[in-house]
């Protein structure tokens, strides 16, 4: 009899997970409040329960002897935790700051809704970011050069730290941290990144990043499985500040798309085994370091409208480079430039072992020369 698994949510970022589970002979239920969620098209059966009805989900799991997992989604992991009677404090950004402070890690000045005032603003050198306590990605972030306090108790305020930002992805296993990639982020606005590439950091800074995250992740008691963190290396001081960190994969499925190629590992296999508490071996978790130079260029939404035509012309890679491209949108899709992480229509990823190759320029050339987007 096939083992049964519920996957939540069922957006396009979970489709590859659903396909993987079916190939491994699992019976997959897709759970999503969106009737048109594309994952429903790939699962064995759609589960017709609202995601807010936790008791019904628990009852279904008990009756059908199945498990529930998620990938690449704060929303999904929070639901999985609720179903498994686990707290979601691990996603609370304000509590993350409290842990950092307790560990004597570099921490920006931060204030709850109740404690934030003009004096706090001045203490932050009049550069403040307001953000949701339980927000995801760049949603709800605002930068303030003038004092402003919203009538929203679900926000907190913190000092803006100037510096370069990096994504850090890896895997937690038996209280050990395995780092797969430290990617430099380049932004098209203050909060939205569109390029993630191999870093050029000094070894000392890389060691500081790894030590900082190891202390934070182990103290936060992350479960075995993927983790994704965002950090800032402060300008002038090179101090390491954690922006946020979560026990789940990077968004847009980039953990399985980018890190898989960098590491040469079967990341779906080890992630699913971790999520299902199945036996794992160290040899399957350590990176094989297949590529040492890479760049992921997200294709930004430059204007709102309805797509009339979108396609990428065929091209030949240079001999030393491997490029992978995916377009998320299609004809007649309505797109909006919201100035957040959702304002992306695809990606171009290039990998090589030639450290002299400038893949940022290489992917830009592909974008400008071969991509066509037309609107009605």
Tab-separated table of C-alpha atoms in Angstrom:
chain	number	residue	atom	x	y	z
A	1	UNK	CA	0.000	0.000	0.000
A	2	UNK	CA	1.322	3.467	-0.923
A	3	UNK	CA	2.327	5.835	1.850
A	4	UNK	CA	0.190	8.989	1.835
A	5	UNK	CA	1.448	12.557	2.039
A	6	UNK	CA	-0.303	15.936	2.040
A	7	UNK	CA	1.626	18.795	0.389
A	8	UNK	CA	0.706	22.356	1.389
A	9	UNK	CA	0.504	24.786	-0.311
A	10	UNK	CA	0.120	23.631	-3.921
A	11	UNK	CA	1.596	26.581	-5.803
A	12	UNK	CA	4.029	26.236	-8.692
A	13	UNK	CA	6.929	26.107	-6.199
A	14	UNK	CA	5.636	22.804	-4.774
A	15	UNK	CA	5.008	21.125	-8.145
A	16	UNK	CA	8.474	19.557	-8.377
A	17	UNK	CA	8.095	18.206	-4.831
A	18	UNK	CA	4.731	16.665	-5.732
A	19	UNK	CA	6.215	15.109	-8.873
A	20	UNK	CA	9.171	13.768	-6.899
A	21	UNK	CA	6.899	12.146	-4.295
A	22	UNK	CA	4.783	10.504	-6.981
A	23	UNK	CA	7.896	9.115	-8.677
A	24	UNK	CA	8.837	7.605	-5.317
A	25	UNK	CA	5.449	5.874	-5.189
A	26	UNK	CA	3.766	8.094	-2.584
A	27	UNK	CA	0.057	8.898	-2.872
A	28	UNK	CA	0.008	12.710	-2.817
A	29	UNK	CA	-2.841	14.940	-1.668
A	30	UNK	CA	-2.545	18.636	-2.580
A	31	UNK	CA	-3.941	21.141	-0.081
A	32	UNK	CA	-4.500	24.763	-1.089
A	33	UNK	CA	-7.356	27.227	-0.616
A	34	UNK	CA	-6.856	28.378	-4.203
A	35	UNK	CA	-9.009	26.197	-6.470
A	36	UNK	CA	-6.710	27.029	-9.378
A	37	UNK	CA	-3.435	26.221	-7.616
A	38	UNK	CA	-1.327	24.503	-10.262
A	39	UNK	CA	-0.162	21.782	-7.862
A	40	UNK	CA	-3.653	20.269	-7.936
A	41	UNK	CA	-2.948	19.249	-11.529
A	42	UNK	CA	-0.026	17.042	-10.496
A	43	UNK	CA	-1.180	15.456	-7.232
A	44	UNK	CA	-3.125	12.206	-7.014
A	45	UNK	CA	-6.034	13.968	-5.347
A	46	UNK	CA	-6.991	17.411	-4.106
A	47	UNK	CA	-7.856	17.615	-0.412
A	48	UNK	CA	-11.026	19.690	-0.058
A	49	UNK	CA	-10.399	21.137	3.392
A	50	UNK	CA	-9.772	24.811	4.164
A	51	UNK	CA	-6.260	25.335	5.483
A	52	UNK	CA	-7.654	27.163	8.539
A	53	UNK	CA	-9.594	24.078	9.629
A	54	UNK	CA	-6.749	22.516	11.603
A	55	UNK	CA	-8.987	20.028	13.451
A	56	UNK	CA	-10.340	18.658	10.173
A	57	UNK	CA	-6.819	18.313	8.752
A	58	UNK	CA	-5.663	16.492	11.896
A	59	UNK	CA	-8.696	14.194	11.748
A	60	UNK	CA	-8.052	13.398	8.076
A	61	UNK	CA	-4.391	12.613	8.801
A	62	UNK	CA	-5.340	10.298	11.674
A	63	UNK	CA	-8.030	8.446	9.674
A	64	UNK	CA	-5.896	8.039	6.568
A	65	UNK	CA	-2.564	7.440	8.306
A	66	UNK	CA	-0.748	10.103	6.303
A	67	UNK	CA	1.725	12.909	6.938
A	68	UNK	CA	1.858	16.559	5.899
A	69	UNK	CA	4.912	18.414	4.565
A	70	UNK	CA	5.747	21.689	2.851
A	71	UNK	CA	8.628	23.272	0.960
A	72	UNK	CA	9.852	26.796	0.136
A	73	UNK	CA	7.033	28.397	2.140
A	74	UNK	CA	6.724	30.063	5.556
A	75	UNK	CA	2.953	29.711	5.235
A	76	UNK	CA	3.281	26.002	4.561
A	77	UNK	CA	5.741	25.272	7.348
A	78	UNK	CA	3.627	27.189	9.858
A	79	UNK	CA	0.599	25.044	8.994
A	80	UNK	CA	2.679	21.858	9.267
A	81	UNK	CA	3.822	22.969	12.730
A	82	UNK	CA	0.234	23.678	13.833
A	83	UNK	CA	-0.930	20.267	12.635
A	84	UNK	CA	1.979	18.632	14.508
A	85	UNK	CA	1.260	20.665	17.661
A	86	UNK	CA	4.478	22.675	17.381
A	87	UNK	CA	4.836	26.392	18.071
A	88	UNK	CA	5.691	28.874	15.318
A	89	UNK	CA	7.900	31.101	17.486
A	90	UNK	CA	10.778	30.095	15.232
A	91	UNK	CA	9.286	32.334	12.487
A	92	UNK	CA	8.770	35.323	14.797
A	93	UNK	CA	11.271	37.974	13.652
A	94	UNK	CA	11.052	39.927	16.907
A	95	UNK	CA	11.857	36.789	18.900
A	96	UNK	CA	14.729	36.104	16.522
A	97	UNK	CA	16.191	39.448	17.595
A	98	UNK	CA	15.753	38.445	21.247
A	99	UNK	CA	17.737	35.237	20.648
A	100	UNK	CA	20.492	37.147	18.828
A	101	UNK	CA	20.760	39.608	21.686
A	102	UNK	CA	20.889	36.821	24.283
A	103	UNK	CA	23.741	35.181	22.364
A	104	UNK	CA	25.636	38.501	22.172
A	105	UNK	CA	25.469	38.408	18.359
A	106	UNK	CA	25.503	41.683	16.449
A	107	UNK	CA	21.943	42.964	16.712
A	108	UNK	CA	20.433	46.233	15.440
A	109	UNK	CA	18.479	48.445	17.812
A	110	UNK	CA	14.924	47.064	17.682
A	111	UNK	CA	11.650	48.112	19.266
A	112	UNK	CA	8.174	46.690	19.707
A	113	UNK	CA	5.127	48.720	18.693
A	114	UNK	CA	4.663	49.692	22.330
A	115	UNK	CA	8.241	50.903	22.884
A	116	UNK	CA	8.900	52.696	19.611
A	117	UNK	CA	8.952	56.515	19.789
A	118	UNK	CA	10.884	59.542	18.512
A	119	UNK	CA	13.698	58.866	20.972
A	120	UNK	CA	14.051	55.366	19.521
A	121	UNK	CA	14.113	56.799	16.008
A	122	UNK	CA	16.973	59.132	16.910
A	123	UNK	CA	18.863	56.226	18.579
A	124	UNK	CA	18.701	54.462	15.196
A	125	UNK	CA	20.404	57.469	13.567
A	126	UNK	CA	17.107	58.344	11.853
A	127	UNK	CA	17.248	55.291	9.579
A	128	UNK	CA	14.578	52.741	10.471
A	129	UNK	CA	12.885	49.747	8.882
A	130	UNK	CA	9.378	48.722	9.929
A	131	UNK	CA	8.490	45.083	9.312
A	132	UNK	CA	5.824	42.520	10.217
A	133	UNK	CA	6.667	40.344	13.219
A	134	UNK	CA	5.489	37.288	11.287
A	135	UNK	CA	6.006	38.596	7.759
A	136	UNK	CA	7.501	36.681	4.866
A	137	UNK	CA	10.183	37.916	2.476
A	138	UNK	CA	9.978	41.580	1.491
A	139	UNK	CA	6.223	41.863	2.113
A	140	UNK	CA	5.269	44.723	4.409
A	141	UNK	CA	8.769	46.208	4.749
A	142	UNK	CA	9.118	49.990	4.799
A	143	UNK	CA	12.149	52.250	5.128
A	144	UNK	CA	11.853	55.499	7.109
A	145	UNK	CA	14.106	58.569	7.101
A	146	UNK	CA	11.442	60.473	9.019
A	147	UNK	CA	9.698	59.341	12.198
A	148	UNK	CA	6.529	57.390	11.503
A	149	UNK	CA	4.591	54.946	13.665
A	150	UNK	CA	1.776	52.894	12.150
A	151	UNK	CA	-1.343	51.931	14.077
A	152	UNK	CA	-0.415	48.275	13.761
A	153	UNK	CA	0.686	46.223	16.760
A	154	UNK	CA	1.887	43.425	14.465
A	155	UNK	CA	4.832	45.532	13.298
A	156	UNK	CA	8.161	46.164	14.949
A	157	UNK	CA	10.860	48.730	14.183
A	158	UNK	CA	14.601	48.356	13.890
A	159	UNK	CA	17.723	50.215	12.932
A	160	UNK	CA	18.592	50.110	9.221
A	161	UNK	CA	21.994	48.432	8.753
A	162	UNK	CA	23.868	49.551	5.676
A	163	UNK	CA	25.925	46.915	3.897
A	164	UNK	CA	25.929	44.057	1.416
A	165	UNK	CA	23.271	41.377	1.755
A	166	UNK	CA	23.723	37.645	1.334
A	167	UNK	CA	21.520	34.554	1.193
A	168	UNK	CA	22.829	31.544	3.076
A	169	UNK	CA	21.403	28.083	2.390
A	170	UNK	CA	22.232	24.756	3.928
A	171	UNK	CA	21.080	21.750	5.917
A	172	UNK	CA	20.737	20.933	9.614
A	173	UNK	CA	21.506	17.339	10.611
A	174	UNK	CA	22.050	15.964	14.117
A	175	UNK	CA	23.067	19.351	15.554
A	176	UNK	CA	25.538	19.990	12.755
A	177	UNK	CA	25.210	22.707	10.124
A	178	UNK	CA	26.168	22.021	6.500
A	179	UNK	CA	26.535	25.136	4.357
A	180	UNK	CA	25.708	24.814	0.654
A	181	UNK	CA	25.877	28.394	-0.618
A	182	UNK	CA	26.556	31.958	0.526
A	183	UNK	CA	25.152	34.110	-2.274
A	184	UNK	CA	25.658	37.833	-2.690
A	185	UNK	CA	22.378	39.653	-3.372
A	186	UNK	CA	22.043	42.610	-5.723
A	187	UNK	CA	18.802	44.558	-5.543
A	188	UNK	CA	16.591	46.411	-7.984
A	189	UNK	CA	15.036	48.328	-5.055
A	190	UNK	CA	15.750	48.731	-1.351
A	191	UNK	CA	14.119	45.393	-0.458
A	192	UNK	CA	13.814	43.309	-3.649
A	193	UNK	CA	16.807	41.338	-4.919
A	194	UNK	CA	17.149	40.227	-8.520
A	195	UNK	CA	20.639	38.707	-8.573
A	196	UNK	CA	22.077	36.004	-6.304
A	197	UNK	CA	25.668	35.099	-7.171
A	198	UNK	CA	28.816	33.469	-5.806
A	199	UNK	CA	30.266	35.682	-3.097
A	200	UNK	CA	33.746	37.195	-3.179
A	201	UNK	CA	34.086	37.472	0.606
A	202	UNK	CA	37.327	37.054	2.523
A	203	UNK	CA	37.737	33.750	4.359
A	204	UNK	CA	37.537	35.454	7.755
A	205	UNK	CA	34.125	36.951	6.972
A	206	UNK	CA	32.853	33.599	5.675
A	207	UNK	CA	33.985	31.961	8.928
A	208	UNK	CA	32.207	34.701	10.926
A	209	UNK	CA	28.987	34.164	8.948
A	210	UNK	CA	29.082	30.406	9.537
A	211	UNK	CA	29.834	30.766	13.249
A	212	UNK	CA	27.072	33.368	13.720
A	213	UNK	CA	24.444	31.235	11.970
A	214	UNK	CA	25.557	28.045	13.688
A	215	UNK	CA	25.108	29.669	17.108
A	216	UNK	CA	21.711	31.089	16.157
A	217	UNK	CA	20.321	27.965	14.455
A	218	UNK	CA	21.380	25.540	17.184
A	219	UNK	CA	20.091	27.839	19.937
A	220	UNK	CA	16.789	28.189	18.048
A	221	UNK	CA	16.553	24.368	17.925
A	222	UNK	CA	15.946	24.013	14.222
A	223	UNK	CA	14.698	20.572	13.168
A	224	UNK	CA	16.760	18.451	10.790
A	225	UNK	CA	16.297	19.696	7.229
A	226	UNK	CA	16.946	22.719	4.989
A	227	UNK	CA	17.481	26.224	6.318
A	228	UNK	CA	17.528	29.625	4.604
A	229	UNK	CA	19.003	32.777	6.117
A	230	UNK	CA	19.563	36.351	5.005
A	231	UNK	CA	22.442	38.316	6.465
A	232	UNK	CA	24.099	41.715	6.100
A	233	UNK	CA	27.845	42.362	6.200
A	234	UNK	CA	27.909	45.892	7.570
A	235	UNK	CA	29.668	48.531	5.536
A	236	UNK	CA	33.003	49.718	7.000
A	237	UNK	CA	32.951	47.339	10.021
A	238	UNK	CA	32.344	43.943	8.296
A	239	UNK	CA	30.156	42.959	11.254
A	240	UNK	CA	27.623	40.179	10.585
A	241	UNK	CA	23.927	40.923	11.161
A	242	UNK	CA	21.174	38.318	10.689
A	243	UNK	CA	18.219	39.826	8.835
A	244	UNK	CA	16.102	36.708	9.263
A	245	UNK	CA	16.495	32.931	9.282
A	246	UNK	CA	13.997	30.111	8.809
A	247	UNK	CA	13.951	26.285	8.935
A	248	UNK	CA	12.804	25.874	5.345
A	249	UNK	CA	14.076	26.137	1.791
A	250	UNK	CA	14.699	29.388	-0.089
A	251	UNK	CA	11.661	30.798	-1.889
A	252	UNK	CA	10.990	30.346	-5.603
A	253	UNK	CA	12.253	26.754	-5.256
A	254	UNK	CA	15.844	28.045	-5.523
A	255	UNK	CA	17.117	25.553	-2.932
A	256	UNK	CA	16.324	22.698	-5.283
A	257	UNK	CA	17.221	24.591	-8.461
A	258	UNK	CA	20.425	26.415	-7.484
A	259	UNK	CA	21.846	24.518	-4.509
A	260	UNK	CA	21.183	21.160	-6.155
A	261	UNK	CA	23.484	22.076	-9.036
A	262	UNK	CA	26.122	23.659	-6.775
A	263	UNK	CA	26.267	20.688	-4.395
A	264	UNK	CA	25.541	17.772	-6.737
A	265	UNK	CA	23.216	16.332	-4.065
A	266	UNK	CA	19.760	14.787	-4.348
A	267	UNK	CA	18.214	17.510	-2.199
A	268	UNK	CA	14.616	16.337	-2.593
A	269	UNK	CA	15.614	12.930	-1.282
A	270	UNK	CA	17.407	14.170	1.838
A	271	UNK	CA	14.821	16.895	2.532
A	272	UNK	CA	11.861	14.523	2.301
A	273	UNK	CA	13.624	11.988	4.525
A	274	UNK	CA	14.277	14.726	7.105
A	275	UNK	CA	10.683	15.969	6.966
A	276	UNK	CA	9.353	12.419	7.390
A	277	UNK	CA	11.881	11.535	10.133
A	278	UNK	CA	13.401	8.757	8.022
A	279	UNK	CA	17.001	7.558	8.293
A	280	UNK	CA	19.655	9.799	6.733
A	281	UNK	CA	23.370	9.308	6.147
A	282	UNK	CA	26.082	11.962	6.315
A	283	UNK	CA	27.484	10.988	2.890
A	284	UNK	CA	24.186	12.080	1.311
A	285	UNK	CA	24.257	15.501	3.016
A	286	UNK	CA	27.829	16.789	2.506
A	287	UNK	CA	28.207	18.996	-0.580
A	288	UNK	CA	30.211	17.629	-3.513
A	289	UNK	CA	31.033	21.229	-4.563
A	290	UNK	CA	30.292	20.744	-8.264
A	291	UNK	CA	30.454	24.463	-9.199
A	292	UNK	CA	32.421	27.315	-7.616
A	293	UNK	CA	31.036	30.171	-9.742
A	294	UNK	CA	27.336	30.779	-10.324
A	295	UNK	CA	24.715	33.464	-10.811
A	296	UNK	CA	20.928	33.396	-10.574
A	297	UNK	CA	19.302	36.372	-12.272
A	298	UNK	CA	15.630	36.793	-11.433
A	299	UNK	CA	13.708	38.453	-14.255
A	300	UNK	CA	11.886	41.414	-12.687
A	301	UNK	CA	8.430	42.705	-13.549
A	302	UNK	CA	9.195	46.085	-15.090
A	303	UNK	CA	5.591	47.140	-15.686
A	304	UNK	CA	2.072	45.987	-14.889
A	305	UNK	CA	-0.207	44.625	-17.590
A	306	UNK	CA	-1.488	41.556	-19.437
A	307	UNK	CA	1.073	39.464	-21.280
A	308	UNK	CA	0.457	39.149	-25.016
A	309	UNK	CA	3.645	37.284	-25.813
A	310	UNK	CA	6.566	35.969	-23.783
A	311	UNK	CA	9.348	33.698	-24.996
A	312	UNK	CA	13.093	33.152	-24.976
A	313	UNK	CA	14.959	32.598	-28.227
A	314	UNK	CA	17.309	29.631	-28.464
A	315	UNK	CA	20.977	30.318	-27.836
A	316	UNK	CA	24.188	28.350	-27.391
A	317	UNK	CA	26.042	28.467	-24.076
A	318	UNK	CA	29.744	29.137	-23.974
A	319	UNK	CA	31.732	25.912	-23.666
A	320	UNK	CA	32.577	26.302	-19.965
A	321	UNK	CA	29.095	27.434	-18.865
A	322	UNK	CA	25.819	25.631	-18.178
A	323	UNK	CA	22.684	27.794	-18.201
A	324	UNK	CA	19.150	26.936	-17.066
A	325	UNK	CA	16.131	29.166	-17.700
A	326	UNK	CA	12.548	29.098	-16.470
A	327	UNK	CA	9.717	31.529	-17.236
A	328	UNK	CA	6.959	31.568	-14.604
A	329	UNK	CA	4.414	33.485	-16.662
A	330	UNK	CA	2.569	32.834	-19.915
A	331	UNK	CA	0.277	34.505	-22.441
A	332	UNK	CA	-2.788	36.249	-20.935
A	333	UNK	CA	-1.329	36.259	-17.403
A	334	UNK	CA	-1.938	39.489	-15.493
A	335	UNK	CA	1.226	40.749	-13.844
A	336	UNK	CA	1.781	43.610	-11.398
A	337	UNK	CA	4.904	45.478	-10.415
A	338	UNK	CA	4.401	45.387	-6.637
A	339	UNK	CA	8.014	46.132	-5.696
A	340	UNK	CA	8.271	42.932	-3.636
A	341	UNK	CA	9.623	39.403	-4.082
A	342	UNK	CA	6.536	38.382	-6.046
A	343	UNK	CA	7.467	40.840	-8.814
A	344	UNK	CA	9.467	38.303	-10.788
A	345	UNK	CA	8.555	36.485	-13.987
A	346	UNK	CA	11.358	33.957	-14.269
A	347	UNK	CA	15.030	33.253	-13.783
A	348	UNK	CA	18.263	32.703	-15.696
A	349	UNK	CA	20.873	30.582	-13.897
A	350	UNK	CA	24.435	30.040	-15.092
A	351	UNK	CA	27.138	27.818	-13.573
A	352	UNK	CA	30.843	27.338	-14.287
A	353	UNK	CA	34.135	26.417	-12.615
A	354	UNK	CA	35.970	29.230	-14.335
A	355	UNK	CA	36.206	31.895	-11.623
A	356	UNK	CA	37.211	34.505	-14.184
A	357	UNK	CA	33.859	34.307	-15.972
A	358	UNK	CA	31.547	37.228	-15.110
A	359	UNK	CA	28.211	35.420	-14.943
A	360	UNK	CA	26.353	38.547	-13.856
A	361	UNK	CA	27.176	40.147	-17.225
A	362	UNK	CA	26.650	36.855	-19.043
A	363	UNK	CA	23.079	36.392	-17.735
A	364	UNK	CA	22.317	40.072	-18.395
A	365	UNK	CA	23.309	39.612	-22.042
A	366	UNK	CA	20.980	36.599	-22.315
A	367	UNK	CA	18.148	38.593	-20.744
A	368	UNK	CA	18.495	41.573	-23.071
A	369	UNK	CA	19.304	39.697	-26.270
A	370	UNK	CA	17.042	36.647	-26.161
A	371	UNK	CA	13.988	37.415	-23.976
A	372	UNK	CA	10.880	38.947	-25.578
A	373	UNK	CA	7.894	40.234	-23.559
A	374	UNK	CA	4.968	42.059	-25.157
A	375	UNK	CA	1.799	43.364	-23.545
A	376	UNK	CA	-1.734	43.963	-24.797
